[in-house]
Amino acid sequence: MKRVFVAGHKGMVGSAIVRQLAAQKDVELIVRDRKQLNLLNQAEVQTFFENEKIDQVYLAAAKVGGIVANNTYPADFIYENLMIECNIIHSAHMADVNDLVFLGSSCIYPKLAEQPMAENALLTGTLERTNEPYAVAKIAGIKLCESYNRQYGRNYRSVMPTNLYGENDNFHPDNSHVIPALMRRFHEAKLNDTPEVVVWGTGKPMREFLHVDDMAAASIFVANVSQETYESCTEPMLSHINVGTGVDCTIAEMALTMAEVVGYKGQVSFDTTKPDGAPRKLMNVDTLKKLGWAYSIELKDGLESTYDWYMASLKCIRS
Ligand code: GFB
């Protein structure tokens, strides 16, 4: 049996990884909630790793949020993410854990990176201002993994997801990402017969969306390719792998699809006082394709199943 620690198992990505690993017979899952293990506390994390004899780690714990949350709480985003990464990666190394997968974000790439963004666009330009502190913490996570690999011969890998959505997402009206925010707004507007739904920004930015079950599958796939294969697809100073669909759409297009999925028949308008963020963030997913993985959940299907899940969580019946 392989003892596998999923850090962040209650989050959207961590819980999806847990659902998939639970089906694997050779995996013994290790999880801890916030009360049992404070990932911001170095001593607690060190003791946990010393005691648990972990074989493999999925580092899916992070402070995450949408464009306004990132812009409003920059200190929390940089501090918490750096602490979690330093504590887990260093403690894993000290406890002789050789295998780790770190989950990053597509916002590590420069704001005006050439599209689609390949792995080698990292650190070639200025970051998007609204999420720079979060992006710097995620870049530090990639560099931590690379550095422990270079200095100590560890097998620490990084996967960079595009914008994710799905089950167990955060549906907060202000702090969430665009898909859960709009799903909730359209749903409430449908229930209340509100004539208009407001979408933030101009609607022109382009985003690539990946369902979290695809992300979990990709993370487990990358965790399990041989070290030789991984190293043959990446470079020593460029060891992260993009995870996405390779397909994007405008926020306005996504909002119209969302209205259709939810069954909202009113008007959609745009609040241009809210930030647009990066103009486009399309991933180049050639490395992952070369390794042999491709996404399977189309956006509309993913929105439908996420809406079913959201309705069930609200105990609503779909009309
Ligand atoms: O999802 P979101 O916050 O992520 O916003 P980012 C994506 C786009 O949707 C932006 C627009 O252009 C928003 O202005 N949008 C429209 C909305 N309506 C809404 C709404 O009601 N809520 C939200 N949140 N957006 C995040 C980063 O940026 O992407 C994080 O801040 C992380 O650090 C994440 O990297 C993946 O793609 O703009």
PDB file of N, CA and C and ligand atoms in Angstrom, residues 65-67 70 105 107 131 134 163 176-178 181-182 185 199-201 205 207 251 275-277 281, ligand 1:
ATOM      1  N   GLY A  65      -8.984  32.423  -4.661  1.00  0.00           N
ATOM      2  CA  GLY A  65     -10.158  33.279  -4.808  1.00  0.00           C
ATOM      3  C   GLY A  65     -10.152  33.919  -6.179  1.00  0.00           C
ATOM      4  N   GLY A  66     -11.207  34.617  -6.483  1.00  0.00           N
ATOM      5  CA  GLY A  66     -11.340  35.271  -7.778  1.00  0.00           C
ATOM      6  C   GLY A  66     -10.610  36.595  -7.824  1.00  0.00           C
ATOM      7  N   ILE A  67     -10.855  37.322  -8.883  1.00  0.00           N
ATOM      8  CA  ILE A  67     -10.102  38.542  -9.178  1.00  0.00           C
ATOM      9  C   ILE A  67     -10.235  39.578  -8.054  1.00  0.00           C
ATOM     10  N   ASN A  70      -8.456  38.366  -4.729  1.00  0.00           N
ATOM     11  CA  ASN A  70      -6.996  38.518  -4.864  1.00  0.00           C
ATOM     12  C   ASN A  70      -6.575  39.975  -4.686  1.00  0.00           C
ATOM     13  N   SER A 105      -1.006  27.499 -10.809  1.00  0.00           N
ATOM     14  CA  SER A 105      -2.089  28.254 -11.449  1.00  0.00           C
ATOM     15  C   SER A 105      -1.573  28.874 -12.742  1.00  0.00           C
ATOM     16  N   CYS A 107      -2.006  31.766 -13.601  1.00  0.00           N
ATOM     17  CA  CYS A 107      -1.669  33.186 -13.408  1.00  0.00           C
ATOM     18  C   CYS A 107      -0.182  33.392 -13.125  1.00  0.00           C
ATOM     19  N   ASN A 131      -3.510  39.818  -9.425  1.00  0.00           N
ATOM     20  CA  ASN A 131      -3.184  38.604  -8.658  1.00  0.00           C
ATOM     21  C   ASN A 131      -1.684  38.352  -8.541  1.00  0.00           C
ATOM     22  N   TYR A 134      -0.415  36.381  -5.332  1.00  0.00           N
ATOM     23  CA  TYR A 134      -0.746  34.954  -5.422  1.00  0.00           C
ATOM     24  C   TYR A 134       0.175  34.274  -6.438  1.00  0.00           C
ATOM     25  N   ASN A 163      -8.126  28.050 -15.500  1.00  0.00           N
ATOM     26  CA  ASN A 163      -9.223  28.362 -14.567  1.00  0.00           C
ATOM     27  C   ASN A 163     -10.118  27.130 -14.364  1.00  0.00           C
ATOM     28  N   SER A 176     -15.533  34.718  -5.061  1.00  0.00           N
ATOM     29  CA  SER A 176     -15.363  33.499  -5.854  1.00  0.00           C
ATOM     30  C   SER A 176     -14.835  33.807  -7.257  1.00  0.00           C
ATOM     31  N   HIS A 177     -14.603  32.739  -8.022  1.00  0.00           N
ATOM     32  CA  HIS A 177     -14.235  32.870  -9.438  1.00  0.00           C
ATOM     33  C   HIS A 177     -15.499  33.063 -10.282  1.00  0.00           C
ATOM     34  N   VAL A 178     -15.282  33.362 -11.556  1.00  0.00           N
ATOM     35  CA  VAL A 178     -16.417  33.797 -12.384  1.00  0.00           C
ATOM     36  C   VAL A 178     -17.506  32.721 -12.539  1.00  0.00           C
ATOM     37  N   ALA A 181     -19.606  32.345  -9.327  1.00  0.00           N
ATOM     38  CA  ALA A 181     -20.277  33.630  -9.065  1.00  0.00           C
ATOM     39  C   ALA A 181     -21.476  33.799  -9.991  1.00  0.00           C
ATOM     40  N   LEU A 182     -21.271  33.514 -11.285  1.00  0.00           N
ATOM     41  CA  LEU A 182     -22.366  33.719 -12.239  1.00  0.00           C
ATOM     42  C   LEU A 182     -23.435  32.640 -12.110  1.00  0.00           C
ATOM     43  N   ARG A 185     -25.527  33.882  -9.358  1.00  0.00           N
ATOM     44  CA  ARG A 185     -26.261  35.095  -9.715  1.00  0.00           C
ATOM     45  C   ARG A 185     -27.410  34.781 -10.681  1.00  0.00           C
ATOM     46  N   VAL A 199     -22.780  41.173 -15.142  1.00  0.00           N
ATOM     47  CA  VAL A 199     -21.510  40.437 -15.245  1.00  0.00           C
ATOM     48  C   VAL A 199     -20.398  41.474 -15.086  1.00  0.00           C
ATOM     49  N   TRP A 200     -19.364  41.143 -14.306  1.00  0.00           N
ATOM     50  CA  TRP A 200     -18.277  42.111 -14.070  1.00  0.00           C
ATOM     51  C   TRP A 200     -17.413  42.299 -15.317  1.00  0.00           C
ATOM     52  N   GLY A 201     -16.880  43.527 -15.433  1.00  0.00           N
ATOM     53  CA  GLY A 201     -15.917  43.822 -16.496  1.00  0.00           C
ATOM     54  C   GLY A 201     -16.613  44.045 -17.836  1.00  0.00           C
ATOM     55  N   PRO A 205     -12.584  39.750 -21.860  1.00  0.00           N
ATOM     56  CA  PRO A 205     -11.454  38.870 -21.565  1.00  0.00           C
ATOM     57  C   PRO A 205     -11.761  37.437 -21.964  1.00  0.00           C
ATOM     58  N   ARG A 207     -11.064  33.363 -21.358  1.00  0.00           N
ATOM     59  CA  ARG A 207     -10.613  32.401 -20.361  1.00  0.00           C
ATOM     60  C   ARG A 207     -10.823  30.985 -20.874  1.00  0.00           C
ATOM     61  N   ILE A 251     -15.661  35.947 -21.721  1.00  0.00           N
ATOM     62  CA  ILE A 251     -16.517  35.896 -20.533  1.00  0.00           C
ATOM     63  C   ILE A 251     -17.979  36.087 -20.950  1.00  0.00           C
ATOM     64  N   PRO A 275     -12.842  45.104 -12.472  1.00  0.00           N
ATOM     65  CA  PRO A 275     -11.648  44.809 -13.299  1.00  0.00           C
ATOM     66  C   PRO A 275     -11.850  43.632 -14.251  1.00  0.00           C
ATOM     67  N   ASP A 276     -11.181  43.707 -15.403  1.00  0.00           N
ATOM     68  CA  ASP A 276     -11.186  42.613 -16.381  1.00  0.00           C
ATOM     69  C   ASP A 276     -10.111  41.574 -16.061  1.00  0.00           C
ATOM     70  N   GLY A 277      -9.015  42.035 -15.435  1.00  0.00           N
ATOM     71  CA  GLY A 277      -7.881  41.132 -15.220  1.00  0.00           C
ATOM     72  C   GLY A 277      -7.140  40.890 -16.523  1.00  0.00           C
ATOM     73  N   LYS A 281      -5.804  34.090 -21.213  1.00  0.00           N
ATOM     74  CA  LYS A 281      -4.913  33.168 -20.482  1.00  0.00           C
ATOM     75  C   LYS A 281      -5.092  31.765 -21.039  1.00  0.00           C
TER      76      LYS A 281
HETATM   77  O1  GFB B   1     -12.719  34.003 -12.330  1.00  0.00           O
HETATM   78  P1  GFB B   1     -11.963  35.265 -12.214  1.00  0.00           P
HETATM   79  O2  GFB B   1     -12.075  35.999 -10.931  1.00  0.00           O
HETATM   80  O3  GFB B   1     -10.483  34.883 -12.563  1.00  0.00           O
HETATM   81  O4  GFB B   1     -12.439  36.291 -13.351  1.00  0.00           O
HETATM   82  P2  GFB B   1      -9.209  35.523 -13.276  1.00  0.00           P
HETATM   83  C1  GFB B   1     -12.408  35.942 -14.723  1.00  0.00           C
HETATM   84  C2  GFB B   1     -13.048  37.046 -15.542  1.00  0.00           C
HETATM   85  O5  GFB B   1     -14.471  37.007 -15.296  1.00  0.00           O
HETATM   86  C3  GFB B   1     -12.594  38.473 -15.221  1.00  0.00           C
HETATM   87  C4  GFB B   1     -14.943  38.311 -15.041  1.00  0.00           C
HETATM   88  O6  GFB B   1     -12.487  39.203 -16.425  1.00  0.00           O
HETATM   89  C5  GFB B   1     -13.749  39.009 -14.381  1.00  0.00           C
HETATM   90  O7  GFB B   1     -13.877  40.414 -14.455  1.00  0.00           O
HETATM   91  N1  GFB B   1     -16.155  38.234 -14.216  1.00  0.00           N
HETATM   92  C6  GFB B   1     -17.387  38.582 -14.626  1.00  0.00           C
HETATM   93  C7  GFB B   1     -16.242  37.844 -12.940  1.00  0.00           C
HETATM   94  N2  GFB B   1     -18.280  38.454 -13.642  1.00  0.00           N
HETATM   95  C8  GFB B   1     -17.593  37.997 -12.567  1.00  0.00           C
HETATM   96  C9  GFB B   1     -17.985  37.667 -11.247  1.00  0.00           C
HETATM   97  O8  GFB B   1     -19.124  37.778 -10.842  1.00  0.00           O
HETATM   98  N3  GFB B   1     -16.999  37.186 -10.416  1.00  0.00           N
HETATM   99  C10 GFB B   1     -15.691  37.042 -10.838  1.00  0.00           C
HETATM  100  N4  GFB B   1     -14.783  36.552  -9.985  1.00  0.00           N
HETATM  101  N5  GFB B   1     -15.307  37.396 -12.081  1.00  0.00           N
HETATM  102  C11 GFB B   1      -8.099  34.638 -11.140  1.00  0.00           C
HETATM  103  C12 GFB B   1      -6.977  35.051 -10.254  1.00  0.00           C
HETATM  104  O9  GFB B   1      -8.172  35.599 -12.121  1.00  0.00           O
HETATM  105  O10 GFB B   1      -7.857  33.406 -11.764  1.00  0.00           O
HETATM  106  C13 GFB B   1      -6.527  33.961  -9.392  1.00  0.00           C
HETATM  107  O11 GFB B   1      -7.338  36.215  -9.551  1.00  0.00           O
HETATM  108  C14 GFB B   1      -6.422  32.606 -10.094  1.00  0.00           C
HETATM  109  O12 GFB B   1      -5.305  34.319  -8.881  1.00  0.00           O
HETATM  110  C15 GFB B   1      -7.606  32.330 -10.958  1.00  0.00           C
HETATM  111  O13 GFB B   1      -5.266  32.558 -10.879  1.00  0.00           O
HETATM  112  C16 GFB B   1      -7.482  31.059 -11.749  1.00  0.00           C
HETATM  113  O14 GFB B   1      -8.843  34.557 -14.348  1.00  0.00           O
HETATM  114  O15 GFB B   1      -9.373  36.914 -13.761  1.00  0.00           O
END
